XYZ file of C-alpha atoms in Angstrom:
555
model
C 109.902 124.614 108.549
C 106.846 122.466 108.106
C 104.170 122.334 110.747
C 104.760 118.663 111.445
C 108.463 119.180 112.046
C 107.763 122.250 114.140
C 105.480 120.117 116.278
C 108.149 117.492 116.793
C 111.078 119.805 117.459
C 110.108 123.186 118.840
C 107.249 122.055 121.040
C 109.322 119.447 122.847
C 111.858 120.412 125.465
C 115.335 119.092 125.087
C 115.560 115.991 127.299
C 118.121 115.703 130.025
C 121.138 113.386 129.867
C 119.444 110.575 131.775
C 116.392 110.704 129.553
C 118.548 110.781 126.414
C 120.467 107.744 127.617
C 117.245 105.864 128.292
C 115.986 106.803 124.843
C 119.222 105.622 123.224
C 119.046 102.308 125.069
C 115.406 101.908 124.084
C 116.266 102.588 120.441
C 119.101 100.071 120.604
C 116.773 97.454 122.051
C 114.160 98.135 119.378
C 116.792 97.928 116.626
C 118.130 94.604 117.896
C 114.593 93.307 118.262
C 113.761 94.276 114.686
C 116.910 92.522 113.462
C 116.045 89.353 115.370
C 112.447 89.305 114.139
C 113.590 89.888 110.555
C 116.068 87.005 110.833
C 113.455 84.605 112.209
C 110.918 85.685 109.585
C 113.463 85.099 106.802
C 114.268 81.599 108.078
C 110.565 80.759 108.193
C 109.901 82.227 104.742
C 112.842 80.349 103.194
C 111.803 77.148 105.025
C 115.297 76.494 106.262
C 116.357 73.896 108.788
C 119.682 73.687 110.644
C 120.788 70.990 108.215
C 120.221 73.335 105.265
C 122.957 75.640 106.520
C 125.548 72.983 105.685
C 124.280 72.384 102.148
C 125.225 74.358 99.070
C 122.248 76.379 97.913
C 121.666 75.822 94.213
C 120.254 79.284 93.659
C 120.956 81.441 90.661
C 121.456 80.523 87.016
C 124.554 82.612 86.271
C 127.148 80.810 88.375
C 127.572 83.747 90.751
C 126.837 81.581 93.769
C 129.737 79.255 92.926
C 132.104 82.228 92.804
C 130.723 83.451 96.116
C 131.391 80.100 97.782
C 134.971 80.346 96.525
C 135.231 83.821 98.039
C 133.962 82.415 101.351
C 136.603 79.687 101.165
C 139.221 82.352 100.560
C 137.995 84.302 103.581
C 138.642 81.210 105.687
C 142.270 81.061 104.554
C 143.130 84.728 103.942
C 141.409 87.846 105.150
C 140.652 91.071 103.310
C 141.519 91.215 99.619
C 144.890 89.412 99.572
C 145.443 86.600 97.011
C 144.914 83.100 98.360
C 147.819 80.741 97.589
C 145.834 77.769 98.916
C 143.434 77.941 95.974
C 143.964 78.327 92.250
C 146.239 76.647 89.731
C 148.856 77.325 88.581
C 148.769 80.659 90.389
C 146.554 81.801 93.253
C 142.939 82.732 93.836
C 142.743 86.440 93.140
C 139.096 87.512 93.271
C 139.266 90.406 95.676
C 138.027 93.362 93.663
C 134.981 95.506 94.036
C 132.698 94.121 91.269
C 132.797 90.759 93.057
C 132.723 91.798 96.708
C 132.842 94.815 98.971
C 134.824 95.612 102.083
C 131.794 95.308 104.322
C 130.947 91.840 103.011
C 134.474 90.525 103.301
C 134.660 91.938 106.821
C 131.555 90.007 107.855
C 132.844 86.868 106.121
C 136.193 87.178 107.890
C 134.440 87.580 111.252
C 132.318 84.496 110.592
C 135.438 82.565 109.535
C 136.830 83.019 113.048
C 134.105 80.761 114.479
C 133.013 78.716 111.434
C 135.330 76.551 109.368
C 133.035 75.316 106.615
C 132.921 77.878 103.744
C 129.439 76.706 102.750
C 128.125 77.394 106.252
C 129.988 80.709 106.277
C 128.284 82.006 103.129
C 124.836 80.683 104.100
C 125.016 82.335 107.525
C 126.328 85.467 105.825
C 123.243 85.661 103.608
C 120.917 85.243 106.580
C 122.788 87.882 108.562
C 121.849 90.371 105.846
C 118.245 90.315 107.070
C 119.286 91.187 110.627
C 121.677 93.938 109.527
C 119.055 95.440 107.219
C 116.508 95.469 110.046
C 118.881 97.199 112.475
C 120.000 99.809 109.954
C 116.424 100.311 108.742
C 115.184 101.102 112.244
C 117.711 103.906 112.669
C 116.829 105.194 109.205
C 113.170 105.642 110.083
C 114.004 107.040 113.503
C 116.109 109.650 111.700
C 112.859 110.650 109.963
C 111.530 111.639 113.429
C 108.627 109.245 113.342
C 107.424 107.434 116.426
C 109.081 104.174 117.447
C 106.133 101.971 116.529
C 106.145 103.344 112.976
C 109.922 102.902 112.759
C 109.671 99.270 113.871
C 106.949 98.511 111.327
C 108.724 100.023 108.348
C 112.128 98.668 109.374
C 110.670 95.162 109.174
C 109.229 95.923 105.747
C 112.606 97.303 104.678
C 114.490 94.201 105.845
C 111.984 91.733 104.351
C 111.484 93.342 100.958
C 110.938 90.930 98.042
C 114.133 92.386 96.602
C 116.037 90.692 99.424
C 114.567 87.253 98.765
C 115.135 87.640 95.040
C 118.833 88.328 95.680
C 119.003 85.025 97.548
C 117.156 83.234 94.745
C 119.452 84.689 92.069
C 122.614 83.869 94.000
C 123.598 87.511 94.546
C 124.838 87.160 98.097
C 126.789 90.420 98.252
C 124.181 92.552 96.475
C 121.656 91.250 99.004
C 123.571 93.036 101.782
C 121.780 96.335 101.151
C 121.980 97.779 104.656
C 124.067 100.556 103.089
C 120.858 101.833 101.479
C 119.663 102.760 104.983
C 122.823 104.829 105.463
C 122.102 106.482 102.122
C 118.623 107.407 103.366
C 120.085 109.065 106.464
C 122.598 110.960 104.328
C 119.743 112.216 102.142
C 118.211 113.832 105.227
C 121.575 115.266 106.287
C 122.278 116.802 102.874
C 118.767 117.925 101.896
C 118.015 120.558 104.540
C 119.139 121.771 107.985
C 115.564 121.232 109.140
C 115.627 117.556 108.197
C 119.145 116.881 109.449
C 118.790 114.394 112.343
C 122.143 115.562 113.722
C 121.411 119.300 113.702
C 119.973 119.606 117.222
C 122.753 117.510 118.724
C 125.364 119.632 116.948
C 123.773 122.946 117.976
C 123.807 122.026 121.673
C 127.548 121.356 121.728
C 129.256 123.339 124.533
C 132.034 124.731 122.323
C 132.872 125.417 118.709
C 135.375 122.569 118.641
C 132.756 120.153 119.941
C 130.308 121.344 117.300
C 132.876 120.697 114.603
C 133.545 117.196 115.909
C 129.853 116.398 116.253
C 129.288 117.508 112.692
C 132.309 115.857 111.075
C 132.500 112.473 112.794
C 128.950 111.250 111.979
C 129.285 112.436 108.387
C 132.592 110.617 108.000
C 131.151 107.496 109.600
C 128.060 107.441 107.388
C 129.953 108.106 104.173
C 132.598 105.520 105.051
C 129.912 102.933 105.807
C 128.216 103.603 102.481
C 131.514 103.511 100.578
C 132.424 100.025 101.850
C 129.030 98.583 100.886
C 128.194 97.190 97.453
C 129.515 99.160 94.490
C 125.969 99.592 93.169
C 124.792 101.310 96.312
C 127.666 103.747 96.712
C 127.340 104.752 93.049
C 123.612 105.305 93.542
C 124.485 107.332 96.634
C 126.852 109.584 94.698
C 124.161 110.193 92.070
C 121.365 111.023 94.527
C 123.422 113.065 96.987
C 125.219 114.884 94.199
C 121.873 115.746 92.622
C 120.547 117.158 95.902
C 123.613 119.369 96.324
C 123.326 120.494 92.693
C 119.671 121.481 93.076
C 120.364 123.325 96.324
C 123.217 125.180 94.649
C 120.905 126.265 91.819
C 118.322 127.509 94.327
C 120.984 129.406 96.270
C 122.356 130.877 93.051
C 118.912 132.182 92.160
C 118.350 133.589 95.658
C 121.949 134.889 95.856
C 122.173 134.006 99.523
C 122.646 131.022 101.812
C 125.959 129.729 100.498
C 127.148 128.822 103.985
C 124.335 126.288 104.312
C 125.793 124.393 101.353
C 129.242 123.835 102.866
C 128.557 120.681 104.847
C 126.326 119.038 102.205
C 129.082 119.567 99.646
C 131.712 118.213 102.043
C 129.515 115.169 102.635
C 129.495 114.322 98.935
C 133.232 115.001 98.679
C 133.841 112.689 101.637
C 131.872 109.880 99.993
C 133.697 110.277 96.683
C 137.065 110.344 98.468
C 136.385 107.116 100.363
C 135.259 105.416 97.154
C 138.374 106.598 95.338
C 140.664 105.242 98.055
C 138.864 101.902 97.994
C 139.121 101.558 94.213
C 142.786 102.514 94.319
C 143.523 99.807 96.898
C 141.537 97.136 95.109
C 143.190 97.864 91.774
C 146.710 97.994 93.192
C 148.971 95.555 91.290
C 145.936 93.602 90.078
C 145.855 94.932 86.525
C 145.962 91.514 84.864
C 142.326 90.801 85.551
C 141.025 94.067 86.991
C 141.370 95.953 83.702
C 139.953 93.127 81.608
C 136.874 92.857 83.833
C 136.118 96.549 83.564
C 136.633 96.556 79.799
C 133.975 93.958 79.030
C 130.867 95.990 79.974
C 129.603 98.373 77.311
C 127.134 101.298 77.538
C 124.427 99.596 75.455
C 124.082 96.927 78.165
C 122.639 99.607 80.421
C 119.596 99.577 78.137
C 119.244 95.815 78.482
C 119.352 95.882 82.280
C 117.371 99.045 83.010
C 114.073 99.107 84.838
C 110.490 99.786 83.789
C 107.789 101.611 85.695
C 105.303 98.794 85.099
C 107.653 96.248 86.651
C 108.362 98.651 89.491
C 104.696 98.976 90.471
C 103.408 95.453 89.858
C 103.945 92.947 92.697
C 106.300 90.020 92.339
C 105.158 86.482 91.591
C 105.297 85.305 95.183
C 103.319 88.185 96.646
C 100.128 86.161 97.063
C 97.985 88.683 95.164
C 96.753 86.388 92.393
C 95.403 88.757 89.712
C 98.187 91.311 90.119
C 100.884 88.634 90.221
C 99.439 87.048 87.085
C 99.453 90.430 85.358
C 103.089 90.944 86.326
C 104.045 87.473 85.103
C 102.267 87.969 81.798
C 103.956 91.314 81.269
C 107.403 89.868 81.884
C 106.753 87.055 79.403
C 105.341 89.240 76.633
C 107.458 92.398 76.770
C 110.355 92.863 74.372
C 111.837 95.864 76.208
C 114.884 94.857 78.286
C 113.633 91.287 78.784
C 116.849 90.292 80.578
C 116.389 92.846 83.356
C 116.114 91.469 86.875
C 112.827 91.686 88.798
C 112.479 94.824 90.869
C 111.220 93.186 94.069
C 109.091 96.158 95.100
C 106.941 95.653 98.232
C 103.250 96.250 97.626
C 103.216 98.934 100.320
C 106.081 100.707 98.563
C 104.252 100.469 95.228
C 101.184 102.140 96.744
C 103.444 104.766 98.307
C 104.995 105.447 94.894
C 101.556 106.172 93.447
C 100.756 108.479 96.366
C 104.134 110.116 95.919
C 103.403 110.958 92.282
C 99.991 112.325 93.296
C 101.752 114.413 95.935
C 104.018 115.915 93.282
C 101.098 116.698 90.980
C 99.000 118.279 93.735
C 101.941 120.382 94.884
C 102.556 121.481 91.295
C 99.018 122.497 90.286
C 97.319 123.462 93.563
C 98.256 126.091 96.156
C 99.341 124.740 99.514
C 97.866 126.454 102.558
C 100.143 125.399 105.350
C 98.102 127.312 107.899
C 95.275 124.803 107.695
C 94.875 122.542 110.697
C 93.895 119.468 108.683
C 96.304 116.520 108.456
C 96.192 116.544 104.640
C 97.225 120.195 104.483
C 99.978 119.621 107.032
C 101.286 116.690 105.045
C 101.306 118.695 101.815
C 103.443 121.273 103.590
C 105.730 118.705 105.213
C 109.320 119.289 104.124
C 110.203 115.622 104.536
C 107.570 114.563 102.011
C 108.644 117.273 99.585
C 112.316 116.272 99.689
C 111.565 112.561 99.378
C 109.332 113.206 96.377
C 112.110 115.126 94.641
C 114.702 112.439 95.410
C 112.373 109.750 94.078
C 111.848 111.602 90.809
C 115.603 112.173 90.389
C 116.355 108.483 90.962
C 113.568 107.405 88.622
C 115.261 109.256 85.753
C 118.254 106.907 86.067
C 116.152 103.794 86.649
C 113.971 103.703 83.533
C 114.900 102.415 80.095
C 116.343 105.173 77.930
C 116.950 107.351 80.956
C 119.988 109.014 82.430
C 121.500 105.636 83.255
C 122.633 105.242 79.653
C 124.117 108.746 79.700
C 126.048 107.824 82.850
C 127.280 104.610 81.214
C 128.421 106.451 78.089
C 130.107 109.373 79.858
C 131.419 107.921 83.153
C 131.513 104.113 83.138
C 129.380 101.220 81.939
C 130.166 98.977 84.909
C 126.908 99.669 86.725
C 124.838 98.210 83.894
C 122.081 96.798 86.132
C 120.216 100.063 86.739
C 117.197 97.966 87.665
C 118.853 97.462 91.062
C 118.120 101.101 91.768
C 114.643 99.779 92.611
C 115.735 99.018 96.181
C 116.648 102.688 96.664
C 113.371 103.865 95.122
C 111.439 101.428 97.310
C 113.263 102.715 100.390
C 112.442 106.327 99.530
C 108.797 105.337 98.994
C 108.721 103.572 102.374
C 110.130 106.701 104.008
C 107.360 108.715 102.350
C 104.731 106.255 103.612
C 106.199 106.373 107.127
C 105.882 110.163 107.209
C 102.284 109.928 105.994
C 101.333 107.299 108.568
C 103.015 109.208 111.377
C 101.129 112.367 110.390
C 97.803 110.524 110.475
C 98.623 108.879 113.799
C 99.676 112.208 115.263
C 96.322 113.676 114.281
C 94.479 110.695 115.765
C 96.449 110.783 119.003
C 95.886 114.534 119.320
C 92.130 114.071 118.825
C 92.009 111.258 121.386
C 94.009 113.352 123.845
C 91.634 116.299 123.498
C 88.630 114.006 123.872
C 90.112 112.344 126.948
C 90.998 115.709 128.468
C 87.468 116.991 127.864
C 85.907 113.898 129.447
C 88.278 114.119 132.391
C 87.434 117.800 132.882
C 83.702 117.101 132.901
C 84.164 114.210 135.305
C 86.292 116.375 137.590
C 83.679 119.144 137.644
C 80.924 116.645 138.439
C 82.984 115.110 141.233
C 83.784 118.507 142.735
C 80.104 119.422 142.660
C 79.173 116.246 144.496
C 81.886 116.665 147.088
C 81.040 120.326 147.750
C 77.275 119.715 147.970
C 75.824 119.968 151.559
C 74.477 116.815 153.099
C 71.048 116.822 154.715
C 68.798 114.170 156.243
C 66.093 112.649 154.092
C 63.160 115.015 153.857
C 60.140 115.525 151.687
C 59.154 119.103 150.938
C 56.002 120.545 149.471
C 56.181 121.092 145.718
C 56.495 124.726 144.676
C 56.362 126.076 148.214
C 56.790 129.821 148.404
C 59.739 131.183 150.354
C 59.069 132.080 153.940
C 59.027 135.768 154.817
C 61.375 134.932 157.667
C 65.006 134.206 156.830
C 65.470 130.496 156.371
C 68.675 129.485 158.089
C 68.544 125.890 156.833
C 68.629 126.720 153.119
C 70.560 129.349 151.175
C 68.833 132.706 150.807
C 65.565 131.299 152.155
C 64.671 129.642 148.856
C 62.007 126.981 148.743
C 62.476 123.587 147.187
C 60.429 122.658 144.141
C 60.910 118.935 144.611
C 58.634 116.596 146.522
C 60.983 113.631 146.118
C 63.190 112.316 148.843
C 66.824 113.373 148.681
C 68.089 110.374 150.590
C 69.543 108.663 147.541
C 71.171 111.690 145.973
C 73.127 114.625 147.296
C 71.637 117.877 146.074
C 73.814 120.354 144.218
C 74.406 123.731 145.878
C 71.852 125.377 143.616
C 69.238 122.575 143.845
C 66.954 124.555 146.174
C 66.492 127.401 143.705
C 64.391 125.374 141.248
C 65.799 127.300 138.294
C 66.352 125.899 134.851
C 69.853 127.374 134.541
C 72.835 127.412 136.842
C 73.051 130.725 138.776
C 75.980 132.971 138.027
C 78.629 132.857 140.754
C 79.088 136.624 140.452
C 75.419 137.529 141.011
C 74.423 138.628 144.507
C 70.708 139.237 143.937
C 68.340 136.449 145.006
C 66.715 134.478 142.260
C 62.961 134.107 142.191
C 61.852 130.466 142.190
C 59.664 129.400 139.331
C 57.108 126.621 139.276
C 55.960 125.010 136.086
C 52.306 125.397 135.210
C 51.370 128.174 137.636
C 52.169 131.799 138.397
C 53.386 132.643 141.846
C 53.477 136.076 143.457
C 56.819 137.662 144.060
C 58.191 136.900 147.497
C 58.283 139.570 150.120
C 61.643 141.122 150.745
C 63.582 139.665 153.608
C 63.578 141.589 156.871
C 66.793 143.249 157.820
C 68.626 141.443 160.532
C 69.464 143.086 163.798
C 72.999 141.826 163.868
C 72.215 138.703 165.839
C 73.201 135.359 164.405
């Protein structure tokens, strides 16, 4: 277990039920707030007015938006994926299959159709709702990383307002723009990667019985995999690739170590659950629809995966509307001059995610060539030993192999299916992984800063407390002026401790003397010493005082 995770799990006591409920309500409020802010920011960025919601958006140059408006009209008349007899000639409108839509999208459209009757308004509101849903799901994703709430709010907003989202709106890809399922994929990565990273592990371990533990383990996994399976077909295929790769790598490590097979049971069942839900969905959508379902799937060929794959240069350079003039001009010039997959869509990578990708590659190189001393107290050493960063770096590298031109995406298209084709859309998953990496890094730095401030505040408070106690415990005396460097009297002095003389000729009316002020010593006397201390006067040598006479018992 990394030091950062140990700090966040073992050092904190398990909160009580009331505190957990307050935390859950606070997280819900933060998630809803992030969704609302993301929605308002999207409306402002798109410069929309209420009248624009009733107009058909002429976005996209492939005609996809027209088909999506027809799907919205069908949702008004018929729900789910049933054929619509009110549209189509001479037959019916029969567009309900997974390359066009997904169950999650048609569910939202059907819910909107209950209160809205105009299909144009339905689809426009649907596209805007994607920003709110992405913000809500993104907040829970970053909270699953065990970062503080402020960091989760910040990165959830970045996740919901990625350039990729606005580019989906501009290209007319309404259903692909609903990428909240990517947040569920990020949570599943943590669940599958390691028991230490699993955000559900502590909740499962504190179940009162074995049956409760089984339910707490199975129900969230089924819910997350079902939610991912009903999202866009691109995202659940990307999820199968990434999660399957994690399970494969863990199996290889366990095979080498020849132990730990029980830890692989639930990760494997998670992947099986996702594949099963996807299989059921495809079986339902292809039921009795062979006349156009088979022809659609037969028209995409493996070589098209080369034409629509991504490039690292496009992944790192900002988009045209980023506002960074020189970098945006460089990106625009590259897109106009390159002859490699010129028809690929823009990646829409946030600039923060691009910087995080560079740091992520540096993290991999440093981990590969330099020894990691996890015992160091520095934040950099703790981050290098952080298991979250290590897992995210590996997942990013595995996804990048499918993203690039000439990568594993073509192998997948040739061996499994060529329907994915647009491997460049894997950029939203890579950007999300990079944002998770950046969130862990920022939280580590903030934790170090907060710890330093806490120690500094505690030290200042301790010094202030000691000074206040000294002032309160000091004896009060009337204003008096004593002779400088006066020798102690041979008789016991009952007005001052141990008969010591004062070496100050200044009035003490404005300041309360400390208990040891009358000793005129340069250092504070030891509280364990019982011998009297000889007063010293600067600039002259004084004879040793005569020993005090023994008392006769009278006071």
